[in-house]
Structures are given as structure tokens and as C-alpha cells.
Amino acid sequence: MKSIVILISGRGSNMASLLDAVASGALPVRVAAVLSNRAEAKGLETAAARGVPTRVLDHQRFADRAAFDAAMAEAIDEFSPDLVVLAGFMRILSDGFVQRYAGRLVNIHPSLLPSFPGLHTHRRALEEGVRVHGCTVHFVTPALDHGPIILQAAVPVLDGDDEATLAARVLTQEHQVYPLAVRWFAEDRLRLSNGRVEFAVAQDDSGVLIAPRARRPH
Ligand code: GAR
């Protein structure tokens, strides 16, 4: 069975969704450890309560990004994971770090990339007036919130949405797609080819997603 290490910085709800999927048998991986760059990350308590080893490497204690990334890589490599899973890990990673884990480093981002890389994705989506928003699981490359896309989930932006309601709608989907993407990796149903992801997964060809969509024809 493949093993993963999960990196978090905060709440850890995506991490919890991965642990839930492992516990229910839906995700056939071993979670070797959860690492955080912040000692106060809530997700650390969740992981520890479920018996997953945790480590904190406070980025403020390192002289620079390269020193932090080297220490983080050393901590990760102690667990020899097949896959490193960024789950709300809010640090920009150096090129060296990303290259070290090329093809085995994935991230989830709360937008339909390549729209809205970076922070405040839900606020920016509302400001732009997009009608479809969502989340993306992707392999990590040195460019921020960029890399071969594995899986996306789209949600409508509804009249009356604010940042919180839209974030909640997207987060529900994040919790569905991240365990699925990691499962496909674990089952060798994904591979990188010329910078794109190829699948051995049945695809949904049921049609287009349209938002807003009238419930009934007028
Ligand atoms: C999630 O919405 C995740 O997509 C986002 O941070 C949140 C973490 O929540 N990640 C990024 O913005 C990365 N660029 P969580 O700690 O509850 O999983």
C-alpha cells in the first residue's frame, strides 16, 4: 500500500477528509505523518487524535525559504512517502523542493485553475462575477498554484452568495475530490505525460455544466 505525508498550515478540513476516507476504506493509503509549518494549526490536534504522527517545523525559525524547505524535505523523507499532499499548506515552495518531489507532490486550490491562483479566491470570483467557480487538484510545479490538473469540481455562484457561502459550497467539493484524486494516484490510475495527466479512469461524458441554469424550460 502506498503511503502519503500531508502538509497543513491551519484548520485541516481537507486533511480530515483524507483521514475519513482512509478510515472508511475508500482511500487505500497509509497516512505516515501530518506536518505543519504552524504549531497552532488546528489540524494537528485532529491528526493526533486519530493516531497519526505529527511534526511542526515553524518557518519563522529558519533563516530563509531554502533552509526551511530543506528541513521540511528532511522531515518528509524520514517517512519515505510515495506522495506528498498539500492540504491548505500556505507556504510558497522553492523550485528545489518542488523538483525533488516532481510527480509526487499534489495540491488542492479553491478555484478553477488557471483562474484565481493565490489568495482570496472566493472574493475575487464574486468580484469578477463568474457564474461557475470551484476547486482544482493538481500536481505542483514551481509556478504558484499551477501544474498538471488531475481533477476539478465546479459549483454555481448563486445570487446572494457572499465569500462565506461560496467558500462553504466549494469546500464541500474539495472534500469529495481530494480523496478521489489521491485514490487514483494510489491505484496507479494517473500518470504524467508531457506535462498533462493521463487517466485510467472512466470519464463522465454526461454533458456540459451551465450556470445559471433554469430548473425548468420557460
Ligand atoms: C482550502 O480551501 C484549500 O483549498 C486552500 O486552503 C483551504 C484550507 O482549508 N488552499 C489554498 O488556498 C492553497 N493555495 P483546510 O485547512 O480546512 O483544508
mmCIF file of C-alpha atoms and ligand atoms in Angstrom, residues 8-17 43 86-91 107-111 116-122 135-136 138 144-145 167 170-171 174-175 178, ligand 1:
data_model
loop_
_atom_site.group_PDB
_atom_site.id
_atom_site.type_symbol
_atom_site.label_atom_id
_atom_site.label_comp_id
_atom_site.label_asym_id
_atom_site.label_seq_id
_atom_site.Cartn_x
_atom_site.Cartn_y
_atom_site.Cartn_z
ATOM 1 C CA ILE A 8 -1.074 21.631 6.529
ATOM 2 C CA SER A 9 -0.985 25.165 7.900
ATOM 3 C CA GLY A 10 -4.361 25.569 9.585
ATOM 4 C CA ARG A 11 -7.829 24.132 10.035
ATOM 5 C CA GLY A 12 -7.071 20.859 8.291
ATOM 6 C CA SER A 13 -10.540 20.020 6.978
ATOM 7 C CA ASN A 14 -9.110 18.607 3.745
ATOM 8 C CA MET A 15 -6.667 16.558 5.788
ATOM 9 C CA ALA A 16 -9.613 15.302 7.870
ATOM 10 C CA SER A 17 -11.498 14.328 4.713
ATOM 11 C CA GLY A 43 -5.492 20.164 12.069
ATOM 12 C CA LEU A 86 -0.526 19.756 0.338
ATOM 13 C CA ALA A 87 -3.799 20.384 2.165
ATOM 14 C CA GLY A 88 -4.083 24.066 2.967
ATOM 15 C CA PHE A 89 -0.303 24.386 3.242
ATOM 16 C CA MET A 90 0.089 28.131 2.859
ATOM 17 C CA ARG A 91 3.787 28.454 2.047
ATOM 18 C CA ASN A 107 -2.119 20.419 -4.059
ATOM 19 C CA ILE A 108 -5.736 21.454 -3.756
ATOM 20 C CA HIS A 109 -6.659 25.005 -4.627
ATOM 21 C CA PRO A 110 -10.030 26.699 -4.097
ATOM 22 C CA SER A 111 -10.665 27.881 -7.654
ATOM 23 C CA PHE A 116 -7.643 32.852 -9.477
ATOM 24 C CA PRO A 117 -4.285 31.493 -8.332
ATOM 25 C CA GLY A 118 -3.148 32.910 -4.976
ATOM 26 C CA LEU A 119 -5.273 34.115 -2.089
ATOM 27 C CA HIS A 120 -8.901 35.280 -1.593
ATOM 28 C CA THR A 121 -10.168 33.186 -4.473
ATOM 29 C CA HIS A 122 -13.835 33.332 -3.453
ATOM 30 C CA CYS A 135 -11.678 23.748 -6.871
ATOM 31 C CA THR A 136 -8.733 22.045 -8.523
ATOM 32 C CA HIS A 138 -3.144 19.413 -9.413
ATOM 33 C CA LEU A 144 2.341 29.224 -7.808
ATOM 34 C CA ASP A 145 -0.955 27.296 -7.925
ATOM 35 C CA ALA A 167 -16.335 29.109 0.224
ATOM 36 C CA VAL A 170 -16.538 24.902 -2.757
ATOM 37 C CA LEU A 171 -15.136 23.295 0.408
ATOM 38 C CA GLU A 174 -12.857 19.868 -2.041
ATOM 39 C CA HIS A 175 -13.658 17.163 0.490
ATOM 40 C CA TYR A 178 -9.145 15.305 -2.915
HETATM 41 C C1 GAR B 1 -8.727 25.014 1.407
HETATM 42 O O1 GAR B 1 -9.822 25.720 0.872
HETATM 43 C C2 GAR B 1 -7.648 24.835 0.356
HETATM 44 O O2 GAR B 1 -8.166 24.631 -0.933
HETATM 45 C C3 GAR B 1 -6.922 26.150 0.440
HETATM 46 O O3 GAR B 1 -6.861 26.440 1.812
HETATM 47 C C4 GAR B 1 -8.002 25.863 2.457
HETATM 48 C C5 GAR B 1 -7.504 25.022 3.594
HETATM 49 O O4 GAR B 1 -8.567 24.545 4.351
HETATM 50 N N1 GAR B 1 -5.610 26.081 -0.151
HETATM 51 C C6 GAR B 1 -5.053 27.064 -0.817
HETATM 52 O O5 GAR B 1 -5.559 28.166 -0.935
HETATM 53 C C7 GAR B 1 -3.714 26.734 -1.437
HETATM 54 N N2 GAR B 1 -3.351 27.695 -2.430
HETATM 55 P P1 GAR B 1 -8.362 23.290 5.297
HETATM 56 O O6 GAR B 1 -7.149 23.607 6.187
HETATM 57 O O7 GAR B 1 -9.633 23.227 6.112
HETATM 58 O O8 GAR B 1 -8.154 22.091 4.449
#
